[in-house]
mmCIF file of C-alpha atoms and ligand atoms in Angstrom:
data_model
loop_
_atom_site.group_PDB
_atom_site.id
_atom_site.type_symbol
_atom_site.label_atom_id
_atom_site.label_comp_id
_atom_site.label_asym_id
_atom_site.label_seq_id
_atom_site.Cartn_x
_atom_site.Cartn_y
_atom_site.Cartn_z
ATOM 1 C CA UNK A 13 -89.771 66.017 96.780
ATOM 2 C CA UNK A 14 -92.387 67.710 98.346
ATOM 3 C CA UNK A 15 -96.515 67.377 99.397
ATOM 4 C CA UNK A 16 -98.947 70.027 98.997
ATOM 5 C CA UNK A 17 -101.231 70.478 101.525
ATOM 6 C CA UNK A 18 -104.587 72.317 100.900
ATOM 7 C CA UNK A 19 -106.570 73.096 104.101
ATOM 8 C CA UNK A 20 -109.922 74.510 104.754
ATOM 9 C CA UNK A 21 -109.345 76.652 102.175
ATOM 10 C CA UNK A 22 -111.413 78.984 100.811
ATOM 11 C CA UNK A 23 -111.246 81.826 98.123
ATOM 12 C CA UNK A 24 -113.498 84.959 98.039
ATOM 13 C CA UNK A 25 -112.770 87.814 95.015
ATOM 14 C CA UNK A 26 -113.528 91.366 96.190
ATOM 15 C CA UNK A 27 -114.190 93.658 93.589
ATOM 16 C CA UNK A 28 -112.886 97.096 93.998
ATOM 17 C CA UNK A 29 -115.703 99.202 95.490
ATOM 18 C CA UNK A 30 -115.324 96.551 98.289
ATOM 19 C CA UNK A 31 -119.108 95.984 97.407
ATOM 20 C CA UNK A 32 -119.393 93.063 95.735
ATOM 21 C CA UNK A 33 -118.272 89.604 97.131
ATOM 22 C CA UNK A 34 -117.945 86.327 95.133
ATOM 23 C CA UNK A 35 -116.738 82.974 96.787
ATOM 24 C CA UNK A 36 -115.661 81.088 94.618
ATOM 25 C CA UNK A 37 -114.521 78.161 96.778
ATOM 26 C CA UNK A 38 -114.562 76.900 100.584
ATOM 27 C CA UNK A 39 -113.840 74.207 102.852
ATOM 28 C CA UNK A 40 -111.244 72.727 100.057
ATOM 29 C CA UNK A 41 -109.262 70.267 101.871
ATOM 30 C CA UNK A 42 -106.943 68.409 99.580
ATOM 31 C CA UNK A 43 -103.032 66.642 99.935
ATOM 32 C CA UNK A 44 -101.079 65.517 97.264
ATOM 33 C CA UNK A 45 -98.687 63.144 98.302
ATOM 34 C CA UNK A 46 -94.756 64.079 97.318
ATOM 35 C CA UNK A 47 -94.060 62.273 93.945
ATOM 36 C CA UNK A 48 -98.259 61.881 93.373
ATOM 37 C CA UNK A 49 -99.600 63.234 90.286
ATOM 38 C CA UNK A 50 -102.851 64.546 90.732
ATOM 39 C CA UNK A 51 -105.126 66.107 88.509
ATOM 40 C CA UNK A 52 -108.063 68.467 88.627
ATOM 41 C CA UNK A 53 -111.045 67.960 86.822
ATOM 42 C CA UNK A 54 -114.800 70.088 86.990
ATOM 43 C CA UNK A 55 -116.778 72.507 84.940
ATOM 44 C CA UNK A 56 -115.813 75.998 83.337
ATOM 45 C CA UNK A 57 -115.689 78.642 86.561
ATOM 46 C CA UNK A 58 -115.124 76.269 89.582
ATOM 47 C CA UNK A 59 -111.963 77.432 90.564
ATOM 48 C CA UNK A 60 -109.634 75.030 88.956
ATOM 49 C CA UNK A 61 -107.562 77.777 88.443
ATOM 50 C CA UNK A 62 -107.803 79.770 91.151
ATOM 51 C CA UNK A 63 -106.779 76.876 93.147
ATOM 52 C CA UNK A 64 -103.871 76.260 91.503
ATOM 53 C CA UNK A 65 -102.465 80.063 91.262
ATOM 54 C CA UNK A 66 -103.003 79.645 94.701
ATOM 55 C CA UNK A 67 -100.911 76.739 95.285
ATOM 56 C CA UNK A 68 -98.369 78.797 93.221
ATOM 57 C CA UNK A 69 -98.674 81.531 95.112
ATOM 58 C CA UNK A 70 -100.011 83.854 92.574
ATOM 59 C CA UNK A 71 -102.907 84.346 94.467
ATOM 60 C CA UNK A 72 -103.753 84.717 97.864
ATOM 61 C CA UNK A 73 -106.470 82.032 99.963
ATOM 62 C CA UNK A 74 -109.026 84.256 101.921
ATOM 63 C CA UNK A 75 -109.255 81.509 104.689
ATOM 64 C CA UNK A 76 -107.738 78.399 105.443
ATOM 65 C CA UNK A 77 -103.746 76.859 105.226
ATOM 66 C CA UNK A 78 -101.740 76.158 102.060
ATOM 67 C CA UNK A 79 -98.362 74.943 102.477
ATOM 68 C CA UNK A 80 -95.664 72.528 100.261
ATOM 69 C CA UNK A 81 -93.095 70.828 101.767
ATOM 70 C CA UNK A 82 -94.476 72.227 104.903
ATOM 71 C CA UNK A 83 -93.882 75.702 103.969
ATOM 72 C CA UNK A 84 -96.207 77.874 103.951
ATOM 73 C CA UNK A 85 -97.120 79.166 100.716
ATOM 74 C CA UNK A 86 -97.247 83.046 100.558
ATOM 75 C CA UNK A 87 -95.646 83.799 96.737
ATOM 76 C CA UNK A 88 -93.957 82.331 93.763
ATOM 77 C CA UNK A 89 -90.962 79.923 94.926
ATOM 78 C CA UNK A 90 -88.799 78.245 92.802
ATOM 79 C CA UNK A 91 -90.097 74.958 94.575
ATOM 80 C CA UNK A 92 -92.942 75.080 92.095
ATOM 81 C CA UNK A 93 -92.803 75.476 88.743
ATOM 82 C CA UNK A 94 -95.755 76.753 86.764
ATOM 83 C CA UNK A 95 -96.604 76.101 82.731
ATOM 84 C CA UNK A 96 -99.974 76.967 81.926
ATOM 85 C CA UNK A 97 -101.934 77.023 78.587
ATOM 86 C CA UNK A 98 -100.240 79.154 77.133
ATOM 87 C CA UNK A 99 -96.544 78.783 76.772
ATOM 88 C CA UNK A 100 -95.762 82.604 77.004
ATOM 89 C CA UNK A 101 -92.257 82.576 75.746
ATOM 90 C CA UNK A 102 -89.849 85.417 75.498
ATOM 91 C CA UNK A 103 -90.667 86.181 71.777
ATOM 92 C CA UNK A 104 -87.213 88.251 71.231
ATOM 93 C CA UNK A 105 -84.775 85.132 73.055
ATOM 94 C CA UNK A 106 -83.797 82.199 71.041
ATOM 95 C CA UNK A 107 -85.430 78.686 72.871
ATOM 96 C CA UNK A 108 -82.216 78.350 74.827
ATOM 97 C CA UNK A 109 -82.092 81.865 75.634
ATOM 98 C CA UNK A 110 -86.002 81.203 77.267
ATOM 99 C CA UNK A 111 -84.646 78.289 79.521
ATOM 100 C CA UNK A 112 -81.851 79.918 80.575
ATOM 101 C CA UNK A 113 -83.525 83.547 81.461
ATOM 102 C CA UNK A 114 -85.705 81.526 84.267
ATOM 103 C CA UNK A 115 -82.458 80.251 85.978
ATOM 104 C CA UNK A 116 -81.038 83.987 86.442
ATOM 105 C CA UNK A 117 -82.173 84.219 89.566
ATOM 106 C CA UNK A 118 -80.668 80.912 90.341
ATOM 107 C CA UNK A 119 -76.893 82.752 90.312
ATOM 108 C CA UNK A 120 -75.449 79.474 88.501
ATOM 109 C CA UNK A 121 -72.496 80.202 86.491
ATOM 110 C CA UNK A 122 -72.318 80.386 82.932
ATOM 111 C CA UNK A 123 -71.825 76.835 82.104
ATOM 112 C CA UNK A 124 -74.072 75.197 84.731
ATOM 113 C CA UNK A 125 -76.736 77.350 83.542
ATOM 114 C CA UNK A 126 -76.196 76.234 80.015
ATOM 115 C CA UNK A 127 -75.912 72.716 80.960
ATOM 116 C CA UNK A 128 -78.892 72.575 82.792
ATOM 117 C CA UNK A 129 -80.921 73.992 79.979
ATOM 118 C CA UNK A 130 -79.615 72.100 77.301
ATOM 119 C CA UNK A 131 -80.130 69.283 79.791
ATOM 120 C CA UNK A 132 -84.291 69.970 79.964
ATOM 121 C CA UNK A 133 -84.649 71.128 76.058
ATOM 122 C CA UNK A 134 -83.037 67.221 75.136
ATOM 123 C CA UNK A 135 -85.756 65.448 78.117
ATOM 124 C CA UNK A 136 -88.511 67.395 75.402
ATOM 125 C CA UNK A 137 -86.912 66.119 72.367
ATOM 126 C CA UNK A 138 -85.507 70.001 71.718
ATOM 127 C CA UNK A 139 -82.080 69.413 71.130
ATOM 128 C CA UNK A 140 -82.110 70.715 67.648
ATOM 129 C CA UNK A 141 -84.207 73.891 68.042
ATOM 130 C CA UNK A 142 -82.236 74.970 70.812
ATOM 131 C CA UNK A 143 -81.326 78.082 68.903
ATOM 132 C CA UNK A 144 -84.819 78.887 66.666
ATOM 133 C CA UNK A 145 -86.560 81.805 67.920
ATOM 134 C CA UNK A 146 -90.543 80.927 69.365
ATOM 135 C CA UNK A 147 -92.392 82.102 66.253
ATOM 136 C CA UNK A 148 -90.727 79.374 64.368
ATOM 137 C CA UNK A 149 -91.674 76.829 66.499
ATOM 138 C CA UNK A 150 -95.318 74.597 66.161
ATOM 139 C CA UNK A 151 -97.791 75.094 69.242
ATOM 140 C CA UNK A 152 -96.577 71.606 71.028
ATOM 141 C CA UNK A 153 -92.826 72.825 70.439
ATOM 142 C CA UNK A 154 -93.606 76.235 72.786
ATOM 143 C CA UNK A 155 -95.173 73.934 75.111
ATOM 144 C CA UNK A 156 -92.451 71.647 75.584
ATOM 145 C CA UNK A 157 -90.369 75.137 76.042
ATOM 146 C CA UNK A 158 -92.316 76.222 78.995
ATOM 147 C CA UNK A 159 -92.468 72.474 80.657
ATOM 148 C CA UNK A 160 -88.341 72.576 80.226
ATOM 149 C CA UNK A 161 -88.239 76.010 81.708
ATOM 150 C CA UNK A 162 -90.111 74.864 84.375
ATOM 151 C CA UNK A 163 -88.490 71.655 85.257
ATOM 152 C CA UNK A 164 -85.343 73.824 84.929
ATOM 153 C CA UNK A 165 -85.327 75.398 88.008
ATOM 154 C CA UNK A 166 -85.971 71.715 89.131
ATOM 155 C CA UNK A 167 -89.006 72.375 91.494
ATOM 156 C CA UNK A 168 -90.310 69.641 93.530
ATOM 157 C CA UNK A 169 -93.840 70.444 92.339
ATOM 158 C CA UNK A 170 -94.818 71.181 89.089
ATOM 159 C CA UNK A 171 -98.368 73.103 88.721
ATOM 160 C CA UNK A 172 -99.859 72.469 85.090
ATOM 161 C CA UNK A 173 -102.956 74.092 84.248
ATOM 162 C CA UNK A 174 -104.469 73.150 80.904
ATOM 163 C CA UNK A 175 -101.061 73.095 79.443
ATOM 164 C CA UNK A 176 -102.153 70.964 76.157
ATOM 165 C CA UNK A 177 -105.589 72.616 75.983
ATOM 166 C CA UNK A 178 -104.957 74.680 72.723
ATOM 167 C CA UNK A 179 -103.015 71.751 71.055
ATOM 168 C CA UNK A 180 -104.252 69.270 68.399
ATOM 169 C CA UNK A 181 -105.080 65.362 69.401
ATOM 170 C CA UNK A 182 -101.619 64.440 67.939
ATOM 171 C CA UNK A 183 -99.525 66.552 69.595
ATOM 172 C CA UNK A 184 -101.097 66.055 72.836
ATOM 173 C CA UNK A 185 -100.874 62.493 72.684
ATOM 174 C CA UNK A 186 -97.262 63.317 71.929
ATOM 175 C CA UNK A 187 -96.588 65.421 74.916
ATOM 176 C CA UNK A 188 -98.999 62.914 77.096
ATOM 177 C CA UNK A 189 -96.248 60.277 76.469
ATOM 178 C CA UNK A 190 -93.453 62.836 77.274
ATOM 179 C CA UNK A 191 -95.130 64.412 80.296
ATOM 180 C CA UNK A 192 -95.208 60.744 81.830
ATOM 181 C CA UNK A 193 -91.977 60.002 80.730
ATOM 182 C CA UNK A 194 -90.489 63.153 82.484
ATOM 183 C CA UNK A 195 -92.836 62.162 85.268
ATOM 184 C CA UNK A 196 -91.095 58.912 85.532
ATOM 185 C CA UNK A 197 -87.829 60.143 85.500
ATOM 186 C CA UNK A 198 -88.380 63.140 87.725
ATOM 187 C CA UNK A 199 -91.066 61.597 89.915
ATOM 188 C CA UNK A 200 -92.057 65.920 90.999
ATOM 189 C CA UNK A 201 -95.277 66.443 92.714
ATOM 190 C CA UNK A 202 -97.856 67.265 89.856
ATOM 191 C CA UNK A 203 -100.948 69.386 90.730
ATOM 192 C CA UNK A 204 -102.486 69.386 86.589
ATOM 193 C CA UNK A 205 -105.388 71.039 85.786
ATOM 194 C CA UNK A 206 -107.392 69.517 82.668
ATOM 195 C CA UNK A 207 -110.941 69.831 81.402
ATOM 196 C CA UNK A 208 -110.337 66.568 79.196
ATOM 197 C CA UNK A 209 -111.058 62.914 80.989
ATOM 198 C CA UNK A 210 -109.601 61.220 79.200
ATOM 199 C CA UNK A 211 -105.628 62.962 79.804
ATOM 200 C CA UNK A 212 -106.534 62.916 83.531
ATOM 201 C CA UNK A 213 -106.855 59.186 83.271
ATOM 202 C CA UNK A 214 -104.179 58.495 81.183
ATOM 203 C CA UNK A 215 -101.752 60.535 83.408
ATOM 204 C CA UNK A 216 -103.034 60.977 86.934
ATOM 205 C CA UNK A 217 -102.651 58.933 90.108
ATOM 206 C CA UNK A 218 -105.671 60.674 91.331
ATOM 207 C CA UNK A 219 -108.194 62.483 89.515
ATOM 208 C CA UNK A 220 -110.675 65.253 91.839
ATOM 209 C CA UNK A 221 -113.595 66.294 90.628
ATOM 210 C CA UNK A 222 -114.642 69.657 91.705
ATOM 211 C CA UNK A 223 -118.070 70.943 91.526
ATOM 212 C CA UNK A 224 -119.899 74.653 91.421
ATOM 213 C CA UNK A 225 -121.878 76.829 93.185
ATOM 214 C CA UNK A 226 -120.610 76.881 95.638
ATOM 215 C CA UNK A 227 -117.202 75.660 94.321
ATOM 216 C CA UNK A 228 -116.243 72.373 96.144
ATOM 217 C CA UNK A 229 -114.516 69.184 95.898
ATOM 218 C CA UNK A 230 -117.326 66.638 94.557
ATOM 219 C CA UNK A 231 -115.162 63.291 94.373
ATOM 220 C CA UNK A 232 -111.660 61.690 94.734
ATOM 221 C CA UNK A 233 -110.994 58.821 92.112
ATOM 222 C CA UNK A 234 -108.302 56.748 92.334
ATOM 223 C CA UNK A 235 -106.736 55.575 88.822
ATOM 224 C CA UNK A 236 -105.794 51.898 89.870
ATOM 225 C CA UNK A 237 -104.237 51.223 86.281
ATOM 226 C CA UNK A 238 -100.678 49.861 85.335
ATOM 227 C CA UNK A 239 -99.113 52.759 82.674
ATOM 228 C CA UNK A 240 -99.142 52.882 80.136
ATOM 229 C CA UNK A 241 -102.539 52.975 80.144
ATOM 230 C CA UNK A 242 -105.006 52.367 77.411
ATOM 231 C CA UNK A 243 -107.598 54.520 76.451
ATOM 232 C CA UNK A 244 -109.560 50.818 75.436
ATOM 233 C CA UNK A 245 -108.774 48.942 78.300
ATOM 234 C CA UNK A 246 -112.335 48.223 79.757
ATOM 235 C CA UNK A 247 -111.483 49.389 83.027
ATOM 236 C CA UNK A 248 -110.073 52.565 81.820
ATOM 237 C CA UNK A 249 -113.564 52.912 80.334
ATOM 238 C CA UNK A 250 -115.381 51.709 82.736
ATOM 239 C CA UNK A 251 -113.601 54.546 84.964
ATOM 240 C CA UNK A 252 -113.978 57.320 82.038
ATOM 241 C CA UNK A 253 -117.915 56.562 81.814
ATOM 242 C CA UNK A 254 -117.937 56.709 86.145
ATOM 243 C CA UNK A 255 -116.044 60.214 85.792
ATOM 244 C CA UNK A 256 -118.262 61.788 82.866
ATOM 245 C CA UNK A 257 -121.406 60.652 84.258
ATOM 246 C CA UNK A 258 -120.368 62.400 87.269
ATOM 247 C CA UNK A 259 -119.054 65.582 85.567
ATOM 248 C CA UNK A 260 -122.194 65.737 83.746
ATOM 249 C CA UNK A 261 -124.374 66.216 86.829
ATOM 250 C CA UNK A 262 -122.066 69.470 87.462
ATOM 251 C CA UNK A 263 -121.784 70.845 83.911
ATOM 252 C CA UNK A 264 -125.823 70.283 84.404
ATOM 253 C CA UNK A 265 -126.128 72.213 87.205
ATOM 254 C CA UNK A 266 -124.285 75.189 85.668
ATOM 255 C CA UNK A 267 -126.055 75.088 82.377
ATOM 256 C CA UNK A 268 -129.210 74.881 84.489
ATOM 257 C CA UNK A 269 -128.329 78.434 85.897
ATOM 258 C CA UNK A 270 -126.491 80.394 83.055
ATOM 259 C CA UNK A 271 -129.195 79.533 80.280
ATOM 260 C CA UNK A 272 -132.165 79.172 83.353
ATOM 261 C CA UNK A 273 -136.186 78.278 81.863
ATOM 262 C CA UNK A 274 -134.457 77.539 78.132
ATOM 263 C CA UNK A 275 -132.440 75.122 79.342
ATOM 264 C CA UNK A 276 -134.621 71.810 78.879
ATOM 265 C CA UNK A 277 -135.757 72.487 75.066
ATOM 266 C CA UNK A 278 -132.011 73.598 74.603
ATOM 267 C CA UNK A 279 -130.410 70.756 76.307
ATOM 268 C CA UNK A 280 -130.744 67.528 73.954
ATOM 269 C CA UNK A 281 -129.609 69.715 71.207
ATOM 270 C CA UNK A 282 -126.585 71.439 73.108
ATOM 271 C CA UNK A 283 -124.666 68.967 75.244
ATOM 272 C CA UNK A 284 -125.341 65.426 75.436
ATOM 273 C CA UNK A 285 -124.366 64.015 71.523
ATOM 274 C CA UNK A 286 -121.348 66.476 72.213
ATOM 275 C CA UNK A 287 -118.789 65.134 75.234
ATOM 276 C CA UNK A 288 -117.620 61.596 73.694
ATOM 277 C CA UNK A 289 -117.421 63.549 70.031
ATOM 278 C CA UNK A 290 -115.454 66.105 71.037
ATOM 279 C CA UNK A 291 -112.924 63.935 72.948
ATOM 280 C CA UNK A 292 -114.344 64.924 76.318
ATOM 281 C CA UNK A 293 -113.143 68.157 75.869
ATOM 282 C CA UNK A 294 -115.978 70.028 77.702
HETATM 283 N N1 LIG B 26 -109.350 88.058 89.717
HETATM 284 C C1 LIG B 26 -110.611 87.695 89.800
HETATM 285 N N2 LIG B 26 -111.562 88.539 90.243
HETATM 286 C C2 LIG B 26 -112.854 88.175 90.351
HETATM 287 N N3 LIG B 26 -113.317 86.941 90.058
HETATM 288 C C3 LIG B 26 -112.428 86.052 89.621
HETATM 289 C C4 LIG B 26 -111.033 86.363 89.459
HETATM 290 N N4 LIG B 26 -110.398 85.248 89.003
HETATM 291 C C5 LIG B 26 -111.346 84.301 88.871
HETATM 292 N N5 LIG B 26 -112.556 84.771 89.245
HETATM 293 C C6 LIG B 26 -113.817 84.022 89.266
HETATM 294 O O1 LIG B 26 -113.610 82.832 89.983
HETATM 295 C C7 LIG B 26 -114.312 81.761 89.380
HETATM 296 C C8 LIG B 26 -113.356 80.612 89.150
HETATM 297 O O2 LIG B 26 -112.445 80.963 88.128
HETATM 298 P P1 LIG B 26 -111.314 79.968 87.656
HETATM 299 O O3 LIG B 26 -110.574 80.662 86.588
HETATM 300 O O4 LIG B 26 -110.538 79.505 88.843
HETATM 301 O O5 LIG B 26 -112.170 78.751 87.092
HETATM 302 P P2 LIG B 26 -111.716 77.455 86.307
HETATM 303 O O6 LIG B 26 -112.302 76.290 87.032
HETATM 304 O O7 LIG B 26 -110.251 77.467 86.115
HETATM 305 O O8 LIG B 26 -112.454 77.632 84.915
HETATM 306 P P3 LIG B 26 -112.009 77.213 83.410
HETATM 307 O O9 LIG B 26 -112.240 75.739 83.371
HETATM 308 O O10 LIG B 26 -112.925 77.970 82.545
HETATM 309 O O11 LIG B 26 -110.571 77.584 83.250
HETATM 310 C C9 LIG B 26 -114.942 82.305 88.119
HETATM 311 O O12 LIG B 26 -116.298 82.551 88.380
HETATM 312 C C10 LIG B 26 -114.224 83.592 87.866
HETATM 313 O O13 LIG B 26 -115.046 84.543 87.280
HETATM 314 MG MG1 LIG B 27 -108.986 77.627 84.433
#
């Protein structure tokens, strides 16, 4: 297992006249523990994202160290697996075919590379679509691909970022259960993005809140609850209501500047009624 260190770092897009500069973090200093499962939480454009690609190695930090394991991280390593929202499956390989074309680079043989995937589509309850093709599978089923693809090439960190965003309640209560289940029985460093409080409680050791303008980490909060967890448990409440009011203040401050002087007549009417009704999903 491995810990992700984050470092002073800070992340500043370029555009390509080299005119135009926009930072969209700095001074982000943030470790998850090996075996922790951590999730990100903060408004629409603060660099979620952009944190996590970099932790992948996807993208590059302007300033600052980011390393896992101790390693530094300069590109993709199969010592972290990435799903993200959308499951982005090979369309023309059957669902075992998908698992097993991530381990090529892996030079297993034939049968340990079977194994092993067959192994990861029955820990997401795939067994029996091992051979359906992705477009007859449900949204939740591709998902559950891409998390067994990932924990295929058994990474010691697995980097989620909105992976059940486009999914129904149901199924993502579904993969919530088999995401901590896999978590038990895995116990890999998770880094998950999520815009929905709710999921971060039910699933997180730690939940950060990041704010905007300029991106930054707003607040650590520590999710001191036995799983499984309860989404009406009064202290998982308590601690939902702590995060939103919080997360409000931030979504505020963006509103504030994207709609400017309308703003206050459009407010009451926009956002408030809107967060618990929609799940949190903000
Ligand atoms: N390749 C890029 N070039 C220029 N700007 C970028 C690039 N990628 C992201 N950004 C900018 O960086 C900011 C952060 O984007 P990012 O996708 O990390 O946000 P996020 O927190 O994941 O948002 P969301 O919750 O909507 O997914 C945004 O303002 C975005 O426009
Ligand atoms: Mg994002």
């Amino acid at each position: 297992m491995a810990e992700v260190a984050i470092e002073n770092v800070e992340k500043t897009f370029v555009n390509e006249d080299n005119e135009n500069s926009f930072t969209v973090f700095k001074d982000i200093d943030l470790n998850v523990e090996a075996g922790e499962f951590v999730s990100l939480l903060g408004p629409s454009g603060c660099g979620k994202s952009t944190l996590l690609n970099i932790v992948a190695g996807l993208e590059q930090a302007t300033a600052g160290k980011v390393s896992a394991g101790g390693e530094p991280i300069t590109e993709p390593g199969p010592d972290r697996g990435v799903v993200f929202q959308e499951a982005a499956l090979m369309p023309w390989l059957s669902v075992l075919d998908n698992v097993r074309f991530g381990l090529k680079k892996q030079k297993l043989s034939a049968e340990e590379e079977m194994e092993r995937a067959e192994y990861f589509l029955k820990l997401v309850h795939l067994s029996k679509f091992m051979q359906s093709f992705p477009h007859e599978l449900s949204g939740g089923m591709k998902q559950r691909v891409a998390i067994a693809r990932a924990l295929a090439l058994d990474p010691d960190v697995l980097l989620m970022d909105e992976p059940f965003g486009a999914l129904d309640e149901q199924t993502r209560t579904m993969l919530h259960q088999e995401v901590q289940y896999i978590w038990e029985e895995t116990r890999k460093t998770i880094l998950f993005v999520t815009h929905n409080i709710r999921e971060s409680i039910l699933l997180s050791d730690r939940i950060v809140l990041m704010g905007t303008r300029p991106g930054r980490i707003v607040e650590t909060f520590d999710v001191d609850l036995e799983r499984p967890r309860k989404p009406s448990d009064p202290a998982f409440i308590e601690l939902e209501e702590a995060i939103n009011k919080k997360l409000a203040v931030e979504i505020d401050k963006v509103m504030r500047e994207e709609i400017g002087d309308d703003y206050n007549s459009k407010k009451s009417a926009l956002l408030y009624h809107s967060h618990r009704d929609m799940g949190d999903n903000i």
